Amino acid sequence: MEFFEHIQAVELSVVKLQEILTISNSVNLCVSISEVLDDQQYHGRVYCVWGEFTVNRELLAQGVRFSMPSCPNALAWTLTLDADKVLSIHCTINKQKHDQEFIESIQEFTNDWKSGLEHYLV
């Protein structure tokens, strides 16, 4: 399943976006992440709406991808900036169907990233 959010007209460079999108700063950008337990720059541990998980951080040409390798649903989310200054938040899981409560929690997680980034970038 895929979930998307977009922020229009972001005055931000990819380099600055990558500086902002760290594991440590995720707690300031997404209220669904309540605590950063460890941050080793490219991997760490967080406590979030679904519990405690290992998180990997990968730099991309246009942004950052986070993944939870120990998550049974292979949750990953990518935040990228395109040439038109649109910041896209793309979240995926490895299932085509899931229970409605979990789907809603992922939609909320993706929306929390959008809201947090909008607030942070003001």
PDB file of C-alpha atoms in Angstrom:
ATOM      1  CA  MET A   1       0.000   0.000   0.000  1.00  0.00           C
ATOM      2  CA  GLU A   2       1.105   3.533  -0.683  1.00  0.00           C
ATOM      3  CA  PHE A   3       0.298   6.792   1.068  1.00  0.00           C
ATOM      4  CA  PHE A   4       1.153  10.290  -0.172  1.00  0.00           C
ATOM      5  CA  GLU A   5       1.230  13.848   1.117  1.00  0.00           C
ATOM      6  CA  HIS A   6       2.625  16.933  -0.609  1.00  0.00           C
ATOM      7  CA  ILE A   7       3.757  20.366   0.480  1.00  0.00           C
ATOM      8  CA  GLN A   8       3.655  22.987  -2.277  1.00  0.00           C
ATOM      9  CA  ALA A   9       6.165  25.800  -2.897  1.00  0.00           C
ATOM     10  CA  VAL A  10       8.844  24.793  -0.420  1.00  0.00           C
ATOM     11  CA  GLU A  11      11.744  27.253  -0.351  1.00  0.00           C
ATOM     12  CA  LEU A  12      14.356  24.696   0.520  1.00  0.00           C
ATOM     13  CA  SER A  13      17.320  23.017  -1.142  1.00  0.00           C
ATOM     14  CA  VAL A  14      17.827  19.261  -1.195  1.00  0.00           C
ATOM     15  CA  VAL A  15      20.979  19.715   0.908  1.00  0.00           C
ATOM     16  CA  LYS A  16      19.045  21.655   3.563  1.00  0.00           C
ATOM     17  CA  LEU A  17      16.241  19.078   3.472  1.00  0.00           C
ATOM     18  CA  GLN A  18      18.789  16.320   4.109  1.00  0.00           C
ATOM     19  CA  GLU A  19      20.245  18.313   7.025  1.00  0.00           C
ATOM     20  CA  ILE A  20      16.779  18.656   8.576  1.00  0.00           C
ATOM     21  CA  LEU A  21      15.709  15.044   8.027  1.00  0.00           C
ATOM     22  CA  THR A  22      17.754  13.235  10.638  1.00  0.00           C
ATOM     23  CA  ILE A  23      16.728  10.484  12.987  1.00  0.00           C
ATOM     24  CA  SER A  24      17.274  12.793  15.967  1.00  0.00           C
ATOM     25  CA  ASN A  25      15.159  15.563  14.459  1.00  0.00           C
ATOM     26  CA  SER A  26      12.305  13.205  13.500  1.00  0.00           C
ATOM     27  CA  VAL A  27      10.808  13.671  16.967  1.00  0.00           C
ATOM     28  CA  ASN A  28      10.493  17.401  16.182  1.00  0.00           C
ATOM     29  CA  LEU A  29       9.009  16.814  12.736  1.00  0.00           C
ATOM     30  CA  CYS A  30       6.470  14.049  13.338  1.00  0.00           C
ATOM     31  CA  VAL A  31       4.313  13.765  16.460  1.00  0.00           C
ATOM     32  CA  SER A  32       3.816  10.058  15.718  1.00  0.00           C
ATOM     33  CA  ILE A  33       7.473   9.611  16.733  1.00  0.00           C
ATOM     34  CA  SER A  34       7.559  10.282  20.453  1.00  0.00           C
ATOM     35  CA  GLU A  35      11.169   9.443  21.346  1.00  0.00           C
ATOM     36  CA  VAL A  36      14.527   8.912  19.683  1.00  0.00           C
ATOM     37  CA  LEU A  37      16.298   6.165  21.599  1.00  0.00           C
ATOM     38  CA  ASP A  38      19.484   6.048  19.500  1.00  0.00           C
ATOM     39  CA  ASP A  39      20.866   7.928  16.493  1.00  0.00           C
ATOM     40  CA  GLN A  40      23.995   6.737  14.701  1.00  0.00           C
ATOM     41  CA  GLN A  41      23.311   9.031  11.692  1.00  0.00           C
ATOM     42  CA  TYR A  42      22.282   6.288   9.248  1.00  0.00           C
ATOM     43  CA  HIS A  43      20.571   3.942  11.686  1.00  0.00           C
ATOM     44  CA  GLY A  44      18.996   4.249  15.104  1.00  0.00           C
ATOM     45  CA  ARG A  45      15.993   3.367  17.241  1.00  0.00           C
ATOM     46  CA  VAL A  46      12.786   5.291  17.801  1.00  0.00           C
ATOM     47  CA  TYR A  47       9.628   4.882  19.789  1.00  0.00           C
ATOM     48  CA  CYS A  48       6.591   5.675  17.663  1.00  0.00           C
ATOM     49  CA  VAL A  49       2.859   5.096  17.448  1.00  0.00           C
ATOM     50  CA  TRP A  50       3.461   1.373  16.717  1.00  0.00           C
ATOM     51  CA  GLY A  51       6.135   0.790  19.382  1.00  0.00           C
ATOM     52  CA  GLU A  52       9.934   0.631  19.349  1.00  0.00           C
ATOM     53  CA  PHE A  53      11.687   0.114  16.013  1.00  0.00           C
ATOM     54  CA  THR A  54      15.073   0.249  14.363  1.00  0.00           C
ATOM     55  CA  VAL A  55      15.140   3.020  11.751  1.00  0.00           C
ATOM     56  CA  ASN A  56      17.513   3.309   8.814  1.00  0.00           C
ATOM     57  CA  ARG A  57      18.198   6.637   7.090  1.00  0.00           C
ATOM     58  CA  GLU A  58      19.372   6.738   3.485  1.00  0.00           C
ATOM     59  CA  LEU A  59      20.321   9.852   1.521  1.00  0.00           C
ATOM     60  CA  LEU A  60      18.778  10.034  -1.956  1.00  0.00           C
ATOM     61  CA  ALA A  61      19.499  12.308  -4.904  1.00  0.00           C
ATOM     62  CA  GLN A  62      16.425  14.401  -4.047  1.00  0.00           C
ATOM     63  CA  GLY A  63      15.916  13.773  -0.332  1.00  0.00           C
ATOM     64  CA  VAL A  64      15.903  11.059   2.325  1.00  0.00           C
ATOM     65  CA  ARG A  65      14.374   7.613   2.787  1.00  0.00           C
ATOM     66  CA  PHE A  66      13.663   6.156   6.205  1.00  0.00           C
ATOM     67  CA  SER A  67      12.831   2.496   6.735  1.00  0.00           C
ATOM     68  CA  MET A  68      11.975   0.205   9.619  1.00  0.00           C
ATOM     69  CA  PRO A  69      13.702  -3.086   8.720  1.00  0.00           C
ATOM     70  CA  SER A  70      12.291  -4.932  11.734  1.00  0.00           C
ATOM     71  CA  CYS A  71       8.709  -3.828  11.022  1.00  0.00           C
ATOM     72  CA  PRO A  72       6.557  -6.810   9.939  1.00  0.00           C
ATOM     73  CA  ASN A  73       4.952  -4.527   7.332  1.00  0.00           C
ATOM     74  CA  ALA A  74       8.303  -3.235   5.961  1.00  0.00           C
ATOM     75  CA  LEU A  75       7.240   0.374   6.577  1.00  0.00           C
ATOM     76  CA  ALA A  76       9.324   2.938   4.696  1.00  0.00           C
ATOM     77  CA  TRP A  77       8.834   6.617   3.977  1.00  0.00           C
ATOM     78  CA  THR A  78      10.585   8.867   1.507  1.00  0.00           C
ATOM     79  CA  LEU A  79      10.718  12.651   1.573  1.00  0.00           C
ATOM     80  CA  THR A  80      11.870  14.210  -1.678  1.00  0.00           C
ATOM     81  CA  LEU A  81      11.956  17.641  -3.260  1.00  0.00           C
ATOM     82  CA  ASP A  82      11.258  18.043  -6.962  1.00  0.00           C
ATOM     83  CA  ALA A  83      12.333  20.775  -9.406  1.00  0.00           C
ATOM     84  CA  ASP A  84       9.019  22.612  -8.849  1.00  0.00           C
ATOM     85  CA  LYS A  85       9.769  22.893  -5.099  1.00  0.00           C
ATOM     86  CA  VAL A  86       7.105  20.347  -4.140  1.00  0.00           C
ATOM     87  CA  LEU A  87       8.040  18.241  -1.136  1.00  0.00           C
ATOM     88  CA  SER A  88       6.564  14.745  -1.473  1.00  0.00           C
ATOM     89  CA  ILE A  89       6.055  12.372   1.416  1.00  0.00           C
ATOM     90  CA  HIS A  90       5.619   8.798   0.192  1.00  0.00           C
ATOM     91  CA  CYS A  91       4.998   6.031   2.715  1.00  0.00           C
ATOM     92  CA  THR A  92       4.721   2.340   1.837  1.00  0.00           C
ATOM     93  CA  ILE A  93       4.086  -1.037   3.419  1.00  0.00           C
ATOM     94  CA  ASN A  94       4.514  -4.488   1.890  1.00  0.00           C
ATOM     95  CA  LYS A  95       0.848  -5.472   1.959  1.00  0.00           C
ATOM     96  CA  GLN A  96      -1.928  -4.664  -0.518  1.00  0.00           C
ATOM     97  CA  LYS A  97      -4.622  -4.950   2.170  1.00  0.00           C
ATOM     98  CA  HIS A  98      -4.614  -4.345   5.897  1.00  0.00           C
ATOM     99  CA  ASP A  99      -7.072  -3.689   8.687  1.00  0.00           C
ATOM    100  CA  GLN A 100      -8.663  -0.240   8.628  1.00  0.00           C
ATOM    101  CA  GLU A 101      -7.232   0.860  11.989  1.00  0.00           C
ATOM    102  CA  PHE A 102      -3.664   0.245  10.820  1.00  0.00           C
ATOM    103  CA  ILE A 103      -4.316   1.984   7.490  1.00  0.00           C
ATOM    104  CA  GLU A 104      -5.637   5.012   9.371  1.00  0.00           C
ATOM    105  CA  SER A 105      -2.550   5.034  11.602  1.00  0.00           C
ATOM    106  CA  ILE A 106      -0.294   5.125   8.520  1.00  0.00           C
ATOM    107  CA  GLN A 107      -2.372   7.921   6.999  1.00  0.00           C
ATOM    108  CA  GLU A 108      -2.024   9.817  10.264  1.00  0.00           C
ATOM    109  CA  PHE A 109       1.733   9.121  10.362  1.00  0.00           C
ATOM    110  CA  THR A 110       2.140  10.500   6.828  1.00  0.00           C
ATOM    111  CA  ASN A 111      -0.033  13.500   7.647  1.00  0.00           C
ATOM    112  CA  ASP A 112       1.968  14.093  10.845  1.00  0.00           C
ATOM    113  CA  TRP A 113       5.129  14.364   8.732  1.00  0.00           C
ATOM    114  CA  LYS A 114       3.389  16.878   6.475  1.00  0.00           C
ATOM    115  CA  SER A 115       2.073  18.956   9.382  1.00  0.00           C
ATOM    116  CA  GLY A 116       5.369  18.847  11.228  1.00  0.00           C
ATOM    117  CA  LEU A 117       7.383  19.898   8.188  1.00  0.00           C
ATOM    118  CA  GLU A 118       4.944  22.682   7.334  1.00  0.00           C
ATOM    119  CA  HIS A 119       5.231  24.013  10.865  1.00  0.00           C
ATOM    120  CA  TYR A 120       9.014  23.541  10.996  1.00  0.00           C
ATOM    121  CA  LEU A 121       9.594  25.290   7.664  1.00  0.00           C
ATOM    122  CA  VAL A 122       7.547  28.394   8.481  1.00  0.00           C
TER     123      VAL A 122
END
